[in-house]
Amino acid sequence: MSRTWESNRIRAVTRCSFVGGGAEMGQTSQDYDVVEEIGTGSYGIVYKARDQVSGLVVALKQIRVQGSASGVPATTFREIGLLKRLCRLRCQLVVKLLNVITTPLPENSDIQITLVFEHVEQDLASFISSFPPPCLPDELVKSIEFKILKGLDFLHSNRIVHRDLKPQNVLVSDRGQVVKLADFGLSRMYSSNSVLTTVVVTLWYRAPEVLLNAAYATPVDIWSAACIFAELASRTALLQGNTELEQLRKIFRLLGSPAEEAWPQSSSIPWRSFSGEAGVPLSTAVPNLTGNGQDLLREMLRFDPTQRITAQDSVNHVYFEGMSLP
């Protein structure tokens, strides 16, 4: 790890500056003062920092890459490409990429790629856990879920599937008024003949078609959004399996076993392994949702992805009547 972080500062030697949704390449230097570490994972570390020139508070996603730029993982290139595209499209519901910084590390041939994002106070998981009991107000649940689905509608209409939607990847302001989809490391552009990997989506928010190793597309994001919807209403995750098989079992115990003809033929898991589950009413599992909310949740949790409601139809559901973006 570069010692620059110990002095709470990153000094960039290459900066890709996004202006008006486009990109300008130029050799310059820029200092950011790190305020605190706000997240970590297999991808690297995220810091809250302040731009010394503008004073703007930003989030820095730092990725260390061994060797030269040719060794940068394809997922990093893909994420940067998608974020640049989204920046040009100017969606207020997607976290904005401000800069891409490449810093050679002096002690070896490694490089450090830093993605500079606009800063939002917290992720949705922290927001939910810190909210006073017993539950979030109905209008707040409705507002946040509406914005998540509007964000998904924007992505899907531009042929982008997020593939890792979960509360930790949704950013919200202190009062929940600002909502932005984030972390596009697993996101992909797709087409009708795309072949997509099954190693996507955090387990609790993973759609059954992914768990069954079947073909999938944008409906996987709707399933994840449904799990978030239920979590907003109940303050606890809807389906908490420890393994893929256990997660499938929890899904079918909730929804009931699907008909054999609906089972994906490409799946190596036999239908009989999960037959016979009667399911429970969603009103029992998520009692805090209103009648229209229950109906929307049911449509979002359809086992058959072709029958699952789309993001566009979701935001037009009667549950969101009167809702609009500012």
XYZ file of C-alpha atoms in Angstrom:
326
model
C 0.000 0.000 0.000
C 1.343 3.410 -0.926
C 2.481 5.471 2.071
C 0.631 8.507 0.684
C -2.501 7.313 2.439
C -0.751 7.523 5.810
C -0.494 11.287 5.398
C -4.192 11.411 4.500
C -3.471 12.570 0.978
C -3.405 11.171 -2.534
C -1.339 13.002 -5.152
C -2.456 12.198 -8.696
C -0.130 12.427 -11.665
C -2.782 11.672 -14.264
C -6.300 13.001 -14.128
C -9.293 12.317 -16.349
C -11.633 15.232 -15.719
C -15.306 14.952 -16.639
C -16.796 18.190 -17.899
C -20.406 18.418 -19.071
C -20.638 14.642 -19.249
C -17.588 14.323 -21.512
C -13.970 13.589 -20.692
C -10.817 15.622 -21.130
C -7.459 13.975 -20.734
C -4.629 16.070 -19.381
C -1.441 15.804 -17.361
C -1.933 17.638 -14.078
C -1.734 17.077 -10.328
C -4.501 17.133 -7.772
C -4.514 16.675 -4.034
C -7.330 15.178 -2.010
C -7.304 15.259 1.782
C -8.752 12.035 3.155
C -11.285 12.529 5.929
C -12.066 8.898 6.773
C -12.381 5.381 5.405
C -16.025 4.642 4.627
C -15.946 1.216 2.991
C -13.795 -1.732 2.003
C -14.163 -4.896 -0.007
C -12.563 -7.170 -2.590
C -12.503 -4.212 -5.013
C -10.397 -1.996 -2.738
C -11.114 0.829 -0.302
C -13.483 3.803 -0.380
C -12.565 7.034 1.387
C -14.392 10.246 2.128
C -12.113 13.088 1.055
C -11.970 16.773 0.214
C -10.704 18.311 -3.005
C -8.078 20.846 -1.908
C -8.756 23.143 -4.854
C -12.564 23.305 -4.858
C -13.252 22.220 -1.275
C -15.760 19.700 -2.620
C -16.335 16.598 -0.466
C -15.987 13.482 -2.604
C -15.743 9.707 -2.317
C -12.560 8.014 -3.529
C -12.746 4.387 -4.627
C -9.144 3.172 -4.648
C -8.150 0.081 -6.652
C -4.586 -1.225 -6.642
C -3.480 -3.048 -9.783
C -0.341 -5.172 -10.028
C 1.978 -4.429 -12.919
C 1.213 -2.016 -15.729
C -2.080 -0.645 -16.986
C -2.361 -3.717 -19.243
C -3.021 -5.700 -16.070
C -6.083 -3.695 -15.086
C -8.999 -6.129 -14.563
C -11.673 -6.107 -17.257
C -14.267 -5.357 -14.566
C -12.507 -2.073 -13.761
C -12.430 -0.999 -17.408
C -16.063 -2.013 -17.727
C -17.086 -0.059 -14.643
C -15.275 3.065 -15.803
C -16.792 2.779 -19.275
C -20.295 2.394 -17.893
C -19.863 5.254 -15.443
C -18.600 7.559 -18.198
C -21.611 6.607 -20.323
C -23.984 7.216 -17.408
C -22.297 10.546 -16.707
C -23.006 11.668 -20.266
C -26.643 10.589 -19.909
C -26.998 12.773 -16.785
C -29.273 10.729 -14.504
C -29.767 12.202 -11.032
C -30.479 8.724 -9.648
C -27.011 7.328 -10.439
C -23.921 8.338 -8.460
C -21.790 10.675 -10.557
C -18.223 9.863 -11.526
C -16.141 13.058 -11.323
C -12.603 11.911 -12.139
C -10.471 8.883 -12.885
C -6.967 9.097 -11.472
C -4.028 6.802 -12.263
C -1.077 6.930 -9.861
C 2.125 4.885 -10.360
C 3.358 3.558 -7.040
C 7.031 4.421 -6.558
C 8.062 1.326 -4.622
C 7.178 -1.112 -7.430
C 5.575 -1.338 -10.859
C 2.011 -1.379 -9.499
C -0.477 1.360 -10.278
C -3.325 2.762 -8.239
C -6.597 3.631 -9.960
C -8.831 5.989 -8.026
C -12.401 6.673 -9.077
C -13.606 10.005 -7.712
C -17.358 10.157 -7.067
C -19.747 12.706 -5.695
C -20.200 12.052 -1.988
C -23.522 10.956 -0.494
C -23.845 10.649 3.293
C -24.509 6.926 3.693
C -25.722 3.728 2.107
C -29.246 2.420 2.490
C -28.203 -0.398 4.833
C -26.834 2.139 7.331
C -29.873 4.353 6.855
C -32.305 1.520 7.610
C -30.392 0.255 10.653
C -30.058 3.738 12.146
C -33.685 4.721 11.667
C -35.666 4.851 14.927
C -37.879 1.782 15.600
C -40.304 0.359 14.932
C -40.272 1.010 11.151
C -39.766 3.575 8.417
C -42.800 5.780 7.638
C -44.900 4.545 4.710
C -44.232 7.657 2.636
C -40.481 7.339 3.117
C -40.549 3.668 2.073
C -42.574 4.629 -0.980
C -40.285 7.528 -1.893
C -37.042 5.551 -1.639
C -38.389 2.524 -3.508
C -39.835 4.756 -6.236
C -36.421 6.359 -6.794
C -34.664 2.980 -6.854
C -37.084 1.742 -9.502
C -36.817 4.969 -11.490
C -33.050 4.502 -11.452
C -33.455 0.926 -12.673
C -35.852 2.074 -15.382
C -33.147 4.476 -16.561
C -30.485 1.734 -16.558
C -32.666 -0.846 -18.281
C -33.840 1.597 -20.938
C -30.145 2.125 -21.732
C -29.485 -1.649 -21.884
C -27.593 -1.789 -18.594
C -28.235 -4.437 -15.939
C -26.814 -3.583 -12.509
C -26.414 -7.190 -11.292
C -25.519 -6.345 -7.678
C -28.365 -4.274 -6.301
C -28.509 -4.353 -2.497
C -28.886 -1.768 0.293
C -25.105 -1.305 0.485
C -25.086 -0.227 -3.178
C -27.831 2.371 -2.819
C -26.696 5.745 -1.460
C -29.061 8.024 0.448
C -28.905 11.411 2.131
C -29.517 11.822 5.857
C -33.272 12.322 5.404
C -33.630 9.849 2.545
C -34.513 12.555 0.045
C -31.533 11.895 -2.231
C -31.262 8.331 -3.574
C -28.558 7.178 -5.974
C -27.639 3.766 -7.366
C -23.937 3.007 -6.934
C -21.200 0.403 -7.391
C -21.314 -0.664 -11.024
C -18.421 -3.118 -10.755
C -20.626 -6.049 -11.809
C -22.870 -4.105 -14.193
C -23.012 -4.978 -17.869
C -24.379 -3.733 -21.132
C -26.556 -6.491 -22.556
C -28.301 -7.560 -25.727
C -30.676 -10.353 -26.642
C -27.762 -12.738 -27.287
C -25.587 -11.747 -24.322
C -24.071 -14.531 -22.249
C -23.835 -13.324 -18.647
C -21.978 -14.960 -15.783
C -23.957 -16.462 -12.903
C -21.521 -15.171 -10.248
C -23.496 -12.002 -9.572
C -25.713 -10.412 -6.928
C -25.175 -10.775 -3.192
C -26.910 -13.962 -2.011
C -29.850 -12.471 -0.072
C -30.855 -10.359 -3.083
C -30.183 -12.953 -5.793
C -33.013 -13.920 -8.144
C -33.999 -17.612 -8.444
C -32.948 -17.797 -12.107
C -29.394 -16.854 -11.087
C -29.422 -19.374 -8.237
C -30.610 -22.028 -10.713
C -27.871 -21.158 -13.237
C -30.460 -20.215 -15.841
C -30.430 -17.393 -18.387
C -31.170 -13.972 -16.942
C -31.384 -10.279 -17.821
C -32.900 -7.123 -16.319
C -35.522 -8.971 -14.190
C -32.714 -9.918 -11.768
C -32.544 -6.247 -10.757
C -36.301 -6.181 -10.148
C -36.014 -9.168 -7.809
C -33.238 -7.416 -5.889
C -35.318 -4.228 -5.718
C -38.212 -6.281 -4.341
C -36.020 -7.644 -1.551
C -34.932 -4.076 -0.762
C -38.593 -2.963 -0.824
C -39.494 -5.568 1.785
C -36.453 -4.624 3.862
C -37.437 -0.957 3.814
C -40.864 -1.864 5.145
C -39.749 -4.355 7.800
C -36.184 -3.202 8.666
C -34.918 -6.758 8.188
C -33.767 -8.701 5.133
C -36.549 -10.737 3.557
C -34.580 -13.860 2.567
C -31.469 -14.693 4.595
C -29.922 -17.890 3.287
C -26.367 -18.985 4.064
C -25.904 -21.049 0.903
C -27.432 -20.991 -2.571
C -29.570 -24.058 -1.844
C -30.743 -22.611 1.462
C -31.567 -19.338 -0.289
C -33.680 -21.217 -2.855
C -35.441 -23.077 -0.058
C -36.293 -19.811 1.700
C -37.636 -18.373 -1.555
C -39.979 -21.304 -2.105
C -41.062 -21.434 1.532
C -42.146 -17.830 1.079
C -43.644 -17.966 -2.414
C -44.529 -21.628 -2.724
C -43.052 -24.123 -5.162
C -43.385 -23.176 -8.837
C -45.117 -25.428 -11.345
C -42.793 -27.969 -12.913
C -43.292 -26.458 -16.375
C -41.987 -23.125 -15.072
C -38.714 -24.690 -13.925
C -35.726 -23.691 -16.116
C -34.825 -26.629 -18.331
C -31.176 -25.597 -18.304
C -30.909 -25.888 -14.517
C -28.906 -28.787 -13.094
C -31.043 -28.665 -9.936
C -34.133 -30.903 -10.248
C -37.587 -29.411 -9.670
C -38.521 -32.198 -7.248
C -35.865 -30.927 -4.818
C -38.139 -27.967 -4.020
C -41.611 -29.245 -4.798
C -44.377 -29.304 -2.221
C -43.839 -25.897 -0.597
C -47.165 -24.143 -0.001
C -45.778 -20.656 0.633
C -47.112 -18.008 3.010
C -49.040 -14.790 2.367
C -46.745 -11.822 1.730
C -48.880 -9.913 4.212
C -47.520 -12.264 6.881
C -43.898 -11.889 5.805
C -44.073 -8.100 5.263
C -47.074 -6.894 7.296
C -46.196 -3.193 7.179
C -46.886 -2.770 3.470
C -50.273 -1.456 2.384
C -52.535 -3.396 0.025
C -51.155 -1.726 -3.094
C -47.630 -2.205 -1.778
C -48.316 -5.906 -1.271
C -49.558 -6.174 -4.847
C -46.462 -4.483 -6.245
C -44.144 -6.652 -4.138
C -45.948 -9.771 -5.364
C -45.479 -8.707 -9.000
C -41.785 -8.028 -8.397
C -41.238 -11.450 -6.787
C -42.633 -13.578 -9.620
C -40.586 -16.759 -9.969
C -40.766 -16.651 -13.766
C -38.632 -13.659 -14.851
C -40.728 -13.225 -18.000
C -43.766 -12.653 -15.759
C -41.967 -10.324 -13.352
C -43.062 -6.694 -13.581
C -40.640 -4.363 -15.377
C -39.056 -1.276 -13.851
C -41.099 0.924 -16.185
C -44.369 -0.720 -15.194
C -43.356 -0.675 -11.527
C -43.014 3.108 -11.353
C -46.449 3.404 -12.978
C -48.047 1.041 -10.435
C -50.967 2.432 -8.457
C -48.876 2.153 -5.277
C -46.836 5.118 -6.510
C -49.804 7.215 -7.579
C -48.914 10.906 -7.219
C -45.167 10.216 -6.923
C -42.698 12.084 -9.132
C -39.101 13.186 -9.109
C -38.290 16.757 -8.042
